[in-house]
PDB file of C-alpha atoms and ligand atoms in Angstrom:
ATOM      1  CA  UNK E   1       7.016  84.022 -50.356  1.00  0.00           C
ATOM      2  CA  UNK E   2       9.241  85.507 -47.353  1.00  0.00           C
ATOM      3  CA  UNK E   3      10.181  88.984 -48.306  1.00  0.00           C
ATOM      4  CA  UNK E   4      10.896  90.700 -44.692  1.00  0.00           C
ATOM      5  CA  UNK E   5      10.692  94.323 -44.706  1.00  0.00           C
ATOM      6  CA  UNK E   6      12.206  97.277 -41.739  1.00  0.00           C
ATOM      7  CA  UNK E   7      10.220 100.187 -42.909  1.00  0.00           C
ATOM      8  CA  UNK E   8      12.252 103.070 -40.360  1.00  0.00           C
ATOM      9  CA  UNK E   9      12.192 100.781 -36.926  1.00  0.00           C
ATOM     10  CA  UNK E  10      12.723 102.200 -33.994  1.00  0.00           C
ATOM     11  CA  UNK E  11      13.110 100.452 -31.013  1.00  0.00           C
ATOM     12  CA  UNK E  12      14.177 100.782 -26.959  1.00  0.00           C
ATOM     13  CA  UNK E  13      14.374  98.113 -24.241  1.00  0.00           C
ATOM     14  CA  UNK E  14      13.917 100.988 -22.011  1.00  0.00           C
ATOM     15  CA  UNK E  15      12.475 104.693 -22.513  1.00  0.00           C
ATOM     16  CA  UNK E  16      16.119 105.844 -21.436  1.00  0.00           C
ATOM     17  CA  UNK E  17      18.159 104.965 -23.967  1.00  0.00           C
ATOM     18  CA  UNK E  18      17.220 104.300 -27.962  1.00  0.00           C
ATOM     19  CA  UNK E  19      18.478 100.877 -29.483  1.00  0.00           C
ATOM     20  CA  UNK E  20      17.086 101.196 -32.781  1.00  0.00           C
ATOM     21  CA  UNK E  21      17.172 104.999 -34.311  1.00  0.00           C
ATOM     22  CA  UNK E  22      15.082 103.953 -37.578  1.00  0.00           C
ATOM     23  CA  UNK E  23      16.417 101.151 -39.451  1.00  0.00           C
ATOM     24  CA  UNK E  24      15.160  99.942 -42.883  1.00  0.00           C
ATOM     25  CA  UNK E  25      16.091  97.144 -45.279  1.00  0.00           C
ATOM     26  CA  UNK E  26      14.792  94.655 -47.283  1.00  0.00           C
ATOM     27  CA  UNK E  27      15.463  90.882 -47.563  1.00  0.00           C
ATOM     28  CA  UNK E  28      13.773  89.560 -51.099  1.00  0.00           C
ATOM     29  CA  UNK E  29      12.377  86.599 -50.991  1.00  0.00           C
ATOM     30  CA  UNK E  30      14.368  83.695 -51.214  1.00  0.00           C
ATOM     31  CA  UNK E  31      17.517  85.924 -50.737  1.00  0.00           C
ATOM     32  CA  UNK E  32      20.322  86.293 -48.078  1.00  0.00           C
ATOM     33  CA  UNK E  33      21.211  89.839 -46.217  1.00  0.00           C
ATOM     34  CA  UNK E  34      23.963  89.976 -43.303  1.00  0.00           C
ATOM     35  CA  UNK E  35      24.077  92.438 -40.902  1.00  0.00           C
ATOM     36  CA  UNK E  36      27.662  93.005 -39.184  1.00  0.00           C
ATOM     37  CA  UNK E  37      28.832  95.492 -36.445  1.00  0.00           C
ATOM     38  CA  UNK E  38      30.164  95.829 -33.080  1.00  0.00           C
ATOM     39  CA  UNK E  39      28.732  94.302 -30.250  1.00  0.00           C
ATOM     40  CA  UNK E  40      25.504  96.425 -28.889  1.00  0.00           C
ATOM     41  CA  UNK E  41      24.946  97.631 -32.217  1.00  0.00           C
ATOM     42  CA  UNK E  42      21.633  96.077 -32.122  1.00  0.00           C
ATOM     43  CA  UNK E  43      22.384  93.608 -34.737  1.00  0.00           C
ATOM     44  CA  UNK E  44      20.539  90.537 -31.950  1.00  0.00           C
ATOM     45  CA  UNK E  45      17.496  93.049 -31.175  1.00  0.00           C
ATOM     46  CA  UNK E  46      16.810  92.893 -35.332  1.00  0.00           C
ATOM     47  CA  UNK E  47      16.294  89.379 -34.596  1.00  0.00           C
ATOM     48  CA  UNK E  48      14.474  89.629 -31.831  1.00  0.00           C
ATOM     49  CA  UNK E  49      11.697  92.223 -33.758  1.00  0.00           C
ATOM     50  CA  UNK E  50      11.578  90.114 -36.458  1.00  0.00           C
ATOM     51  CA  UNK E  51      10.485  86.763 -34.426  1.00  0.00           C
ATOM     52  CA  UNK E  52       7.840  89.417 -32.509  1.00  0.00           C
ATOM     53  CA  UNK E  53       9.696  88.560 -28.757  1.00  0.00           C
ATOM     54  CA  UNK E  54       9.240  92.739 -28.296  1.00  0.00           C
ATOM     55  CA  UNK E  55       7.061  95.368 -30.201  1.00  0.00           C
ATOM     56  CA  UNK E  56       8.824  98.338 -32.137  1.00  0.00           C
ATOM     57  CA  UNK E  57       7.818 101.935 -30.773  1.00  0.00           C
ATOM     58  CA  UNK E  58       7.278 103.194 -34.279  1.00  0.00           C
ATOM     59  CA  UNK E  59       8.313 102.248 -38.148  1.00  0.00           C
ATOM     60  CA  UNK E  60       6.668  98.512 -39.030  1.00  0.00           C
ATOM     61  CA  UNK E  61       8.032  95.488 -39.801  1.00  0.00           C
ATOM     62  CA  UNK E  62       6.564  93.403 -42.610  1.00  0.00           C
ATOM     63  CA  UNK E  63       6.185  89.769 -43.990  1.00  0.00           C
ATOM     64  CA  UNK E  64       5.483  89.328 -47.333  1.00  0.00           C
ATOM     65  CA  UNK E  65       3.419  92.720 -47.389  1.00  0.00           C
ATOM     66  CA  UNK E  66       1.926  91.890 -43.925  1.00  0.00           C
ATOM     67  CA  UNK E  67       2.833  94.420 -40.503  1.00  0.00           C
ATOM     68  CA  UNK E  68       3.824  91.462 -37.896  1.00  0.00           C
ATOM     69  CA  UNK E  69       1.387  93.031 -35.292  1.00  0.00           C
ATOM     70  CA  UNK E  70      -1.706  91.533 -37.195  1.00  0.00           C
ATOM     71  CA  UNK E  71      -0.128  87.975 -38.178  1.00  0.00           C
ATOM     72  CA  UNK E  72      -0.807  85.464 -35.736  1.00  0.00           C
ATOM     73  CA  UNK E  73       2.441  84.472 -33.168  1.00  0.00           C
ATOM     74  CA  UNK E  74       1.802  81.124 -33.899  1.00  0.00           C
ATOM     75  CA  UNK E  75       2.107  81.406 -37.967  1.00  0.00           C
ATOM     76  CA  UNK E  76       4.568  84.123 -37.449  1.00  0.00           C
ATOM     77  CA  UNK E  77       6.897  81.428 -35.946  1.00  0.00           C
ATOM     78  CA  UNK E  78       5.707  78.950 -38.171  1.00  0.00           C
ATOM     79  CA  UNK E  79       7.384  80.846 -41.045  1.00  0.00           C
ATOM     80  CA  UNK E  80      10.367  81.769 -39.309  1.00  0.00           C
ATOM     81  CA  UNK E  81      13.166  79.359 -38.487  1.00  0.00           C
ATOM     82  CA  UNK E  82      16.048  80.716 -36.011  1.00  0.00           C
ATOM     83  CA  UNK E  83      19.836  79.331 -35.413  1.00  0.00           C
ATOM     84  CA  UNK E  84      20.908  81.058 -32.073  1.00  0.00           C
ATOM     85  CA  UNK E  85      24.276  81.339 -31.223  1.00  0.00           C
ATOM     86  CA  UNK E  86      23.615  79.067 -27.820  1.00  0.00           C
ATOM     87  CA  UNK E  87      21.141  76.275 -28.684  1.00  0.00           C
ATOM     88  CA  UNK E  88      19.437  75.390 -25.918  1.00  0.00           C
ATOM     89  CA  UNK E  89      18.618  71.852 -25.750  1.00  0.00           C
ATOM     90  CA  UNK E  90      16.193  70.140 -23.698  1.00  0.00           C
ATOM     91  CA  UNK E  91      17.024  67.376 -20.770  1.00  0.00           C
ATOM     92  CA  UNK E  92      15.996  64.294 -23.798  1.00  0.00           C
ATOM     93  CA  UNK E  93      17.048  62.370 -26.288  1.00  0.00           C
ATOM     94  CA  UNK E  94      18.548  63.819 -29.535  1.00  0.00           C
ATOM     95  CA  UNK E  95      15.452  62.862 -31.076  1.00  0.00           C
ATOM     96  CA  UNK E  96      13.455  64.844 -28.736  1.00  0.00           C
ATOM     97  CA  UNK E  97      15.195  67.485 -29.527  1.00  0.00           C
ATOM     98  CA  UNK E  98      14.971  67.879 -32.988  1.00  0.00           C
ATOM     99  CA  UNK E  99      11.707  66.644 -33.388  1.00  0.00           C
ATOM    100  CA  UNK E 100      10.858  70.074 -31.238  1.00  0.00           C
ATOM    101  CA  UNK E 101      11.379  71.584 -35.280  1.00  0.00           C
ATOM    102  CA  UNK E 102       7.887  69.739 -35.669  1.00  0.00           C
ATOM    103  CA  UNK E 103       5.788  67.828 -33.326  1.00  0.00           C
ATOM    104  CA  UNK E 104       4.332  65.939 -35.839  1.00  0.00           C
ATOM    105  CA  UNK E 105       7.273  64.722 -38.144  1.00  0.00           C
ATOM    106  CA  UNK E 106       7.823  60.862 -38.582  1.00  0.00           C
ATOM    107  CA  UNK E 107      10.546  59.004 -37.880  1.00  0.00           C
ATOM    108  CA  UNK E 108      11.676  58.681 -41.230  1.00  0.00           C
ATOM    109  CA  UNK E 109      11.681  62.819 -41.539  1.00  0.00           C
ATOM    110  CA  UNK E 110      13.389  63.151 -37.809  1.00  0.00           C
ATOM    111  CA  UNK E 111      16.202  60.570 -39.359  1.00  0.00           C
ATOM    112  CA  UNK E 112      16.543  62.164 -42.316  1.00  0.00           C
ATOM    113  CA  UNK E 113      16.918  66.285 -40.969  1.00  0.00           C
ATOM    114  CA  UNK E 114      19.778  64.441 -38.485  1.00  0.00           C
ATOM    115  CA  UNK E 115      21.355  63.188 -41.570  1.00  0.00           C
ATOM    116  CA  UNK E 116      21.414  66.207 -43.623  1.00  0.00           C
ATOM    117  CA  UNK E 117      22.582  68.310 -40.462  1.00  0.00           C
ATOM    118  CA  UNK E 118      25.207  65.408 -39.982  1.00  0.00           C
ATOM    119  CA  UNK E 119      24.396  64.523 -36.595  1.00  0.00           C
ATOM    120  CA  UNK E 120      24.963  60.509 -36.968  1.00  0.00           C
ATOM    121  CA  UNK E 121      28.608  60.987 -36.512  1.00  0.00           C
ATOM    122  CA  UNK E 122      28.300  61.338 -32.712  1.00  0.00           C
ATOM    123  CA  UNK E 123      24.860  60.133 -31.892  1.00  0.00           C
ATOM    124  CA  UNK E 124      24.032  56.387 -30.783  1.00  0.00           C
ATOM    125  CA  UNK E 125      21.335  54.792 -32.703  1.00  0.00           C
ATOM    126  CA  UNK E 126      18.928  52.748 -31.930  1.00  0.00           C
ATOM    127  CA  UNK E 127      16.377  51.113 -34.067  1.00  0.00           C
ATOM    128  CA  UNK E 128      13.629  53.706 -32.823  1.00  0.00           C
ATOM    129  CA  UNK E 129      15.927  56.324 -33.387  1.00  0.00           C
ATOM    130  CA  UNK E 130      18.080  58.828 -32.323  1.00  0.00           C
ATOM    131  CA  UNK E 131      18.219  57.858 -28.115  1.00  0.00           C
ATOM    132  CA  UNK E 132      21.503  59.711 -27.478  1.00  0.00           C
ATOM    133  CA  UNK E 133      21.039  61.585 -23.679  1.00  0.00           C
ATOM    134  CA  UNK E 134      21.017  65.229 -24.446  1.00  0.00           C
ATOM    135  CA  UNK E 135      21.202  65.764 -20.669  1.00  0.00           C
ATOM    136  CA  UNK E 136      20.838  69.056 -18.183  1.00  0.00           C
ATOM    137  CA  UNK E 137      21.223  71.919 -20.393  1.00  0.00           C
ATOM    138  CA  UNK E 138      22.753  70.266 -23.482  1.00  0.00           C
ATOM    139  CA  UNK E 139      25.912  70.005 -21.482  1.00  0.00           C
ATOM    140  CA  UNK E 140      26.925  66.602 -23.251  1.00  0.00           C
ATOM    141  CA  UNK E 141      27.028  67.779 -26.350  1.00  0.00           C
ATOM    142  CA  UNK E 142      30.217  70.559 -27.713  1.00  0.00           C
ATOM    143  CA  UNK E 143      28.792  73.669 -28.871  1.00  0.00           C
ATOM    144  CA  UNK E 144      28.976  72.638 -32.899  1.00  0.00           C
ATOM    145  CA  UNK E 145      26.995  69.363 -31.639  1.00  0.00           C
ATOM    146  CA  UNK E 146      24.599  71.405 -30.600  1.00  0.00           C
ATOM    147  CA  UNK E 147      24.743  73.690 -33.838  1.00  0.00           C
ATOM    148  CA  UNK E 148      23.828  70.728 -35.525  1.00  0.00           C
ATOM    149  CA  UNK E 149      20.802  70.142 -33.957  1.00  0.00           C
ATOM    150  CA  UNK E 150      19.372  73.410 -33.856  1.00  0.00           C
ATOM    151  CA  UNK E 151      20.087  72.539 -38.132  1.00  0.00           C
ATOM    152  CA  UNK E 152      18.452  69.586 -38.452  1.00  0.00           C
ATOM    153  CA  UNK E 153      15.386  71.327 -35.861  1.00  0.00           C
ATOM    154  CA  UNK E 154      15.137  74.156 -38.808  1.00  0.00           C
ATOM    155  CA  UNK E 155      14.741  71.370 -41.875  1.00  0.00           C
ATOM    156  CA  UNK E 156      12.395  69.813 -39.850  1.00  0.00           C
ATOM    157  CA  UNK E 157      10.466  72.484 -39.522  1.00  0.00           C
ATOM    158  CA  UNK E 158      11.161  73.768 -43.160  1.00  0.00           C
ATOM    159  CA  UNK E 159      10.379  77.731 -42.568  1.00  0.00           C
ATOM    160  CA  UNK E 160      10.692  80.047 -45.811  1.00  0.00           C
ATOM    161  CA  UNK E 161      12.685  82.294 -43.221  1.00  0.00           C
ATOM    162  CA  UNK E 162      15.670  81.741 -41.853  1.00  0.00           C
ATOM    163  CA  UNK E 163      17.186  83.956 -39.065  1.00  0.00           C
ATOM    164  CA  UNK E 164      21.075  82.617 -38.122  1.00  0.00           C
ATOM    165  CA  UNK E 165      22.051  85.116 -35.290  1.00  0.00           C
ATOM    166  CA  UNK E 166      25.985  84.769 -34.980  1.00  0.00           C
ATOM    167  CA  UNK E 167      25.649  80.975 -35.563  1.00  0.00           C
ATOM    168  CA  UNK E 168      29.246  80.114 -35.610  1.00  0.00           C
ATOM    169  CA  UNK E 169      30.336  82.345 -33.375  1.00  0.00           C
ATOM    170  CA  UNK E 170      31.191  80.120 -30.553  1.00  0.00           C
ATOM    171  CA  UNK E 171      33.248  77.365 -32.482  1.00  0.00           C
ATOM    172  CA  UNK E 172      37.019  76.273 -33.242  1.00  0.00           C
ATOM    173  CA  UNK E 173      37.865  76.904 -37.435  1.00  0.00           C
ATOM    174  CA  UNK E 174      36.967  73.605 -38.637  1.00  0.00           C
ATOM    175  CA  UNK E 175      33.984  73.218 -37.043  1.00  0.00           C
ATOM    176  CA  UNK E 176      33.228  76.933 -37.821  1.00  0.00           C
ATOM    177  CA  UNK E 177      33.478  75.660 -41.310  1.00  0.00           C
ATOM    178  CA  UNK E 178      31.613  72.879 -41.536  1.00  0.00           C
ATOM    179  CA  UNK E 179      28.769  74.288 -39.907  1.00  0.00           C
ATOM    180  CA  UNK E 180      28.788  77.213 -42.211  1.00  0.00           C
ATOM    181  CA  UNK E 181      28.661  74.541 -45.099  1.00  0.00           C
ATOM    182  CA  UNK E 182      25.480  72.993 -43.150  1.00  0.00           C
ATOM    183  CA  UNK E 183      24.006  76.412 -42.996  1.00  0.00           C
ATOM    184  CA  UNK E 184      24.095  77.616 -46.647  1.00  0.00           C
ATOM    185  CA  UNK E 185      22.850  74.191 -47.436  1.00  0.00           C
ATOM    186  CA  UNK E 186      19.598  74.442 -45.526  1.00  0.00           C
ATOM    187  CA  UNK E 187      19.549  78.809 -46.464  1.00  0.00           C
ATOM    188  CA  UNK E 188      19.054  77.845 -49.979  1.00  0.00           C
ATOM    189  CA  UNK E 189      15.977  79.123 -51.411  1.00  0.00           C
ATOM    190  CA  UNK E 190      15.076  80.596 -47.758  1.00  0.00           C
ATOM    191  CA  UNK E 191      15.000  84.369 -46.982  1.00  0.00           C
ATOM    192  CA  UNK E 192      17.830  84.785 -44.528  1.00  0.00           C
ATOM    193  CA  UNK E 193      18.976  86.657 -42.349  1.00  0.00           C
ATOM    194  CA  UNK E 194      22.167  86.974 -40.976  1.00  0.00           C
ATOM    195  CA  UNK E 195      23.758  88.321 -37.585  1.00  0.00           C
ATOM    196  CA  UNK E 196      27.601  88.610 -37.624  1.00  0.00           C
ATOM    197  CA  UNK E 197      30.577  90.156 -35.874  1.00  0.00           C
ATOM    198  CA  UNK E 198      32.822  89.619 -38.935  1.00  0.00           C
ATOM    199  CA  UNK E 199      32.405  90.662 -42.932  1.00  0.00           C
ATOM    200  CA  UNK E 200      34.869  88.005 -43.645  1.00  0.00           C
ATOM    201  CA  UNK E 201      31.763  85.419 -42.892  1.00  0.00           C
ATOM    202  CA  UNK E 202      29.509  86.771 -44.924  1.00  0.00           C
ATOM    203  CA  UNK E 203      30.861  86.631 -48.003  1.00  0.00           C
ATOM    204  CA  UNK E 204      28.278  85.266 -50.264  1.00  0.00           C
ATOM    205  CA  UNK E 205      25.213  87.261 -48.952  1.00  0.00           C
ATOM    206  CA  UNK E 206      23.670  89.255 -51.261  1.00  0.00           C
ATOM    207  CA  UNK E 207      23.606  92.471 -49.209  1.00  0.00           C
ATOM    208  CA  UNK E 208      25.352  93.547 -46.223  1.00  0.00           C
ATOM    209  CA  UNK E 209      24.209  95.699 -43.729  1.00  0.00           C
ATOM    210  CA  UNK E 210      26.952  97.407 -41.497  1.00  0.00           C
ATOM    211  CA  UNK E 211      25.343  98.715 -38.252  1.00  0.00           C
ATOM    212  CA  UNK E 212      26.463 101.123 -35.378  1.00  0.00           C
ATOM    213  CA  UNK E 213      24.771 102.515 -32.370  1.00  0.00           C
ATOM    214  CA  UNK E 214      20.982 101.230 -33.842  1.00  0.00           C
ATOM    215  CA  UNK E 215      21.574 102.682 -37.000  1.00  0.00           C
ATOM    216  CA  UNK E 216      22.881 101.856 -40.817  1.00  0.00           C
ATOM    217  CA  UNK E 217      26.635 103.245 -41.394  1.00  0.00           C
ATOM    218  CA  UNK E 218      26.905 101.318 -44.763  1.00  0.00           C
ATOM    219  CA  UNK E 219      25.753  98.613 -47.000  1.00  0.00           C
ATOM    220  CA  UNK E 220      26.285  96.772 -50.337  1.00  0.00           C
ATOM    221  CA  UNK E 221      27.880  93.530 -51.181  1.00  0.00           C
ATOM    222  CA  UNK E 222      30.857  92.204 -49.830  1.00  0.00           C
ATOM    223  CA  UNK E 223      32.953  93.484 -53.006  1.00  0.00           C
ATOM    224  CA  UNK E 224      31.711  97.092 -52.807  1.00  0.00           C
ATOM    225  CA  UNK E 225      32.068  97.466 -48.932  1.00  0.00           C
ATOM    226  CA  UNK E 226      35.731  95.998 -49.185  1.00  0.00           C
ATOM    227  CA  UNK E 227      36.558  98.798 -52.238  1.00  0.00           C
ATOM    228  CA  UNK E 228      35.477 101.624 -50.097  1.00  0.00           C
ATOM    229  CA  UNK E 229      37.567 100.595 -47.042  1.00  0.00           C
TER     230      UNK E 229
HETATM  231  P1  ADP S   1      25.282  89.264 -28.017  1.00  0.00           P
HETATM  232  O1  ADP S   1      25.744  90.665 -28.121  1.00  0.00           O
HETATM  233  O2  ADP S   1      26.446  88.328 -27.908  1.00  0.00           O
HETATM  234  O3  ADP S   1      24.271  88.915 -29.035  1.00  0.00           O
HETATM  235  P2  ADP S   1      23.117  89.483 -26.154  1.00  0.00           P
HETATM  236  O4  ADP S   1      22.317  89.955 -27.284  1.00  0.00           O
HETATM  237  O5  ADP S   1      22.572  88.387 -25.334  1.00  0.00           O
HETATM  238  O6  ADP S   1      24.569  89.059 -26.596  1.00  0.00           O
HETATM  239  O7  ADP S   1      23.409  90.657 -25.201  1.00  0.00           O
HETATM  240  C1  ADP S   1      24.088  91.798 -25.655  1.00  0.00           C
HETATM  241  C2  ADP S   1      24.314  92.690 -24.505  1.00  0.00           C
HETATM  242  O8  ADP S   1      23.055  93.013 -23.932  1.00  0.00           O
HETATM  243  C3  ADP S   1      25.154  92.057 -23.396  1.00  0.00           C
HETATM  244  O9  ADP S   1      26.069  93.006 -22.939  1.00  0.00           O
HETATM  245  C4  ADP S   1      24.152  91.706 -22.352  1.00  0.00           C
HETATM  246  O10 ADP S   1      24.703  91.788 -21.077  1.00  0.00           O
HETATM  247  C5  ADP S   1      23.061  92.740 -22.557  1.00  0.00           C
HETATM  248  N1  ADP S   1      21.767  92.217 -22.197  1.00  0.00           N
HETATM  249  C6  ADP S   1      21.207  91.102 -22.655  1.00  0.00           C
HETATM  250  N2  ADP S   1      20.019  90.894 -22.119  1.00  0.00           N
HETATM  251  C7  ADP S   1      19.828  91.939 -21.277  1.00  0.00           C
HETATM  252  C8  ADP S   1      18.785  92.328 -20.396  1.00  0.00           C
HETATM  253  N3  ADP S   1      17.691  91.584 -20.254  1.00  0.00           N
HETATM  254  N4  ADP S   1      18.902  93.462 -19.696  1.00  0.00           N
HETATM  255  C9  ADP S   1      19.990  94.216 -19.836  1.00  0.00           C
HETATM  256  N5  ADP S   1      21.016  93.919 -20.648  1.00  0.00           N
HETATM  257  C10 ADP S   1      20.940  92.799 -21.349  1.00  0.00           C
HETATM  258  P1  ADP S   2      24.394  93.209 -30.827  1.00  0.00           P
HETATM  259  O1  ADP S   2      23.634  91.993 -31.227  1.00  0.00           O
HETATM  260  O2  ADP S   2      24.731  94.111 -31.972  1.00  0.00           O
HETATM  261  O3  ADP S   2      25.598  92.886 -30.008  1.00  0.00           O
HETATM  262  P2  ADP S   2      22.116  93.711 -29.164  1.00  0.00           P
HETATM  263  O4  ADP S   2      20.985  93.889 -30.100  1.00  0.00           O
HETATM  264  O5  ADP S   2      22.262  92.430 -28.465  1.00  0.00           O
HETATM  265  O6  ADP S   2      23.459  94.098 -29.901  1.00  0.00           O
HETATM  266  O7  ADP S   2      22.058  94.841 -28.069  1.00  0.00           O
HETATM  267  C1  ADP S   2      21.936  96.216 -28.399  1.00  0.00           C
HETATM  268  C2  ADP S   2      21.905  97.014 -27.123  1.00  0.00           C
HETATM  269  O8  ADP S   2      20.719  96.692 -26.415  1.00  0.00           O
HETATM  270  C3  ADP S   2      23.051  96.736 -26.190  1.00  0.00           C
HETATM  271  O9  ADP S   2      23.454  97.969 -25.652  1.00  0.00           O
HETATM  272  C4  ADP S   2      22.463  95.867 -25.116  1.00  0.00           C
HETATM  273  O10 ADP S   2      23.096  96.072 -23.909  1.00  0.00           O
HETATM  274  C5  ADP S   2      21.025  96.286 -25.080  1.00  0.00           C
HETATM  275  N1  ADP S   2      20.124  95.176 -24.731  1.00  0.00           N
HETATM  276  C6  ADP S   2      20.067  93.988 -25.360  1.00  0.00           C
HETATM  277  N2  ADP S   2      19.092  93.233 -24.847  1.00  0.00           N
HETATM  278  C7  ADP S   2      18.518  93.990 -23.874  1.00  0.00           C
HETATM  279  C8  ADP S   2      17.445  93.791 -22.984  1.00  0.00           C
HETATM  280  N3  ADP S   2      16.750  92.640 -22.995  1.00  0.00           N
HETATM  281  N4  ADP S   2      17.154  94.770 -22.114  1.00  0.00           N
HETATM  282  C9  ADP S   2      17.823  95.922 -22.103  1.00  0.00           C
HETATM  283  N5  ADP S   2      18.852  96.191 -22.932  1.00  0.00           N
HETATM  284  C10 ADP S   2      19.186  95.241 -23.793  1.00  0.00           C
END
């Protein structure tokens, strides 16, 4: 399951000024769509809708078949996994923190999501686990440190949807890189979505959606976008 569907959303913030001018697309299930465009398109609003933090004004959004409005919050959430740009972290240990993926995971399942998100390279271990200080607002750890734990957070919690809202945005190359590697690891076989500034990052995805001023100026795959440019 997974399939996310924008059936015509539209969408303001305030009555002023419309953000969203009826958008549709369609992410298949177990398959990856980017959407690009300049800041303010609304590319971080389609997020936003999708995870239910604000209801559209008209169109619907649907999950596997269902609107949003009449799924629960709390399963909605369940099934939907987000990497933000800025993971916040909170004032614990590294453990803590990813453990937040799922309250209930062992120890052995909070070890292993910090070894598949590569995380032992800069925390301290101790034999009951990850003890590393995150500290006040995360500030201890660089901002691909902190990618990494929003990572192994989302294979904790194992969602079939995956939304990665301009996820490397904020690093240096070779970080950018191998947190993009991290990434498609945990997106396979996971509806994703994709926020990003640049087409050069979303290479692989199986449809890209180019949006300006809340609505669709283009889409196809990487290879057809580049031949019409
Ligand atoms: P990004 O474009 O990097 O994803 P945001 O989505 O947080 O950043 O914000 C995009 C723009 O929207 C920014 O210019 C920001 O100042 C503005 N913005 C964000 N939140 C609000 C808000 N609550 N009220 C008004 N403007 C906002
Ligand atoms: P993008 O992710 O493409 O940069 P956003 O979806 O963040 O764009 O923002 C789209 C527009 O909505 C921007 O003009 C932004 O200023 C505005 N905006 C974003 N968040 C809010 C908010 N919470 N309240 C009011 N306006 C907002």
């Amino acid at each position: 399951g997974g399939t996310v569907r924008f059936e015509d959303v539209r969408f303001s913030y305030d009555p002023e000024r419309e953000i969203l001018k009826g958008v549709s697309f369609e992410v298949p299930a177990g398959r990856t769509v980017a959407i690009v465009g300049p800041s303010g398109a609304g590319k971080s609003t389609i997020s936003r809708l999708l995870y239910r933090f604000y209801d559209i004004s008209a169109g619907r959004i649907l999950v596997d078949g269902q609107d949003v409005r009449e799924v629960s919050q709390a399963s909605l959430r369940a099934a939907i996994g987000m990497v933000p740009q800025d993971t916040v972290l909170f004032n614990d240990t590294l453990g803590y923190n990813i453990r937040y993926g799922r309250a209930g995971a062992s120890d052995e399942e909070v070890a292993r999501a910090a070894e598949l998100a590569q995380i032992d390279g800069f925390v301290r271990r101790t034999p009951k686990g990850y003890a590393t200080e995150v500290g006040e607002r995360g500030l201890k750890l660089s901002g691909g440190e902190k990618q990494r734990v929003a990572i192994a957070r989302t294979i904790l919690k194992d969602p079939p949807i995956l939304i990665l809202d301009e996820a490397t945005s904020a690093l240096d190359s070779h970080t950018e890189r191998e947190i993009q590697d991290a990434l498609e690891r945990v997106s396979r076989g996971r509806t994703t979505l994709v926020i990003a500034h640049r087409l050069s990052t979303v290479v692989g995805a199986d449809e890209i959606i180019v949006l300006q001023h809340g609505r669709i100026a283009e889409r196809g795959t990487h290879g057809e976008l580049m031949e019409r440019e």
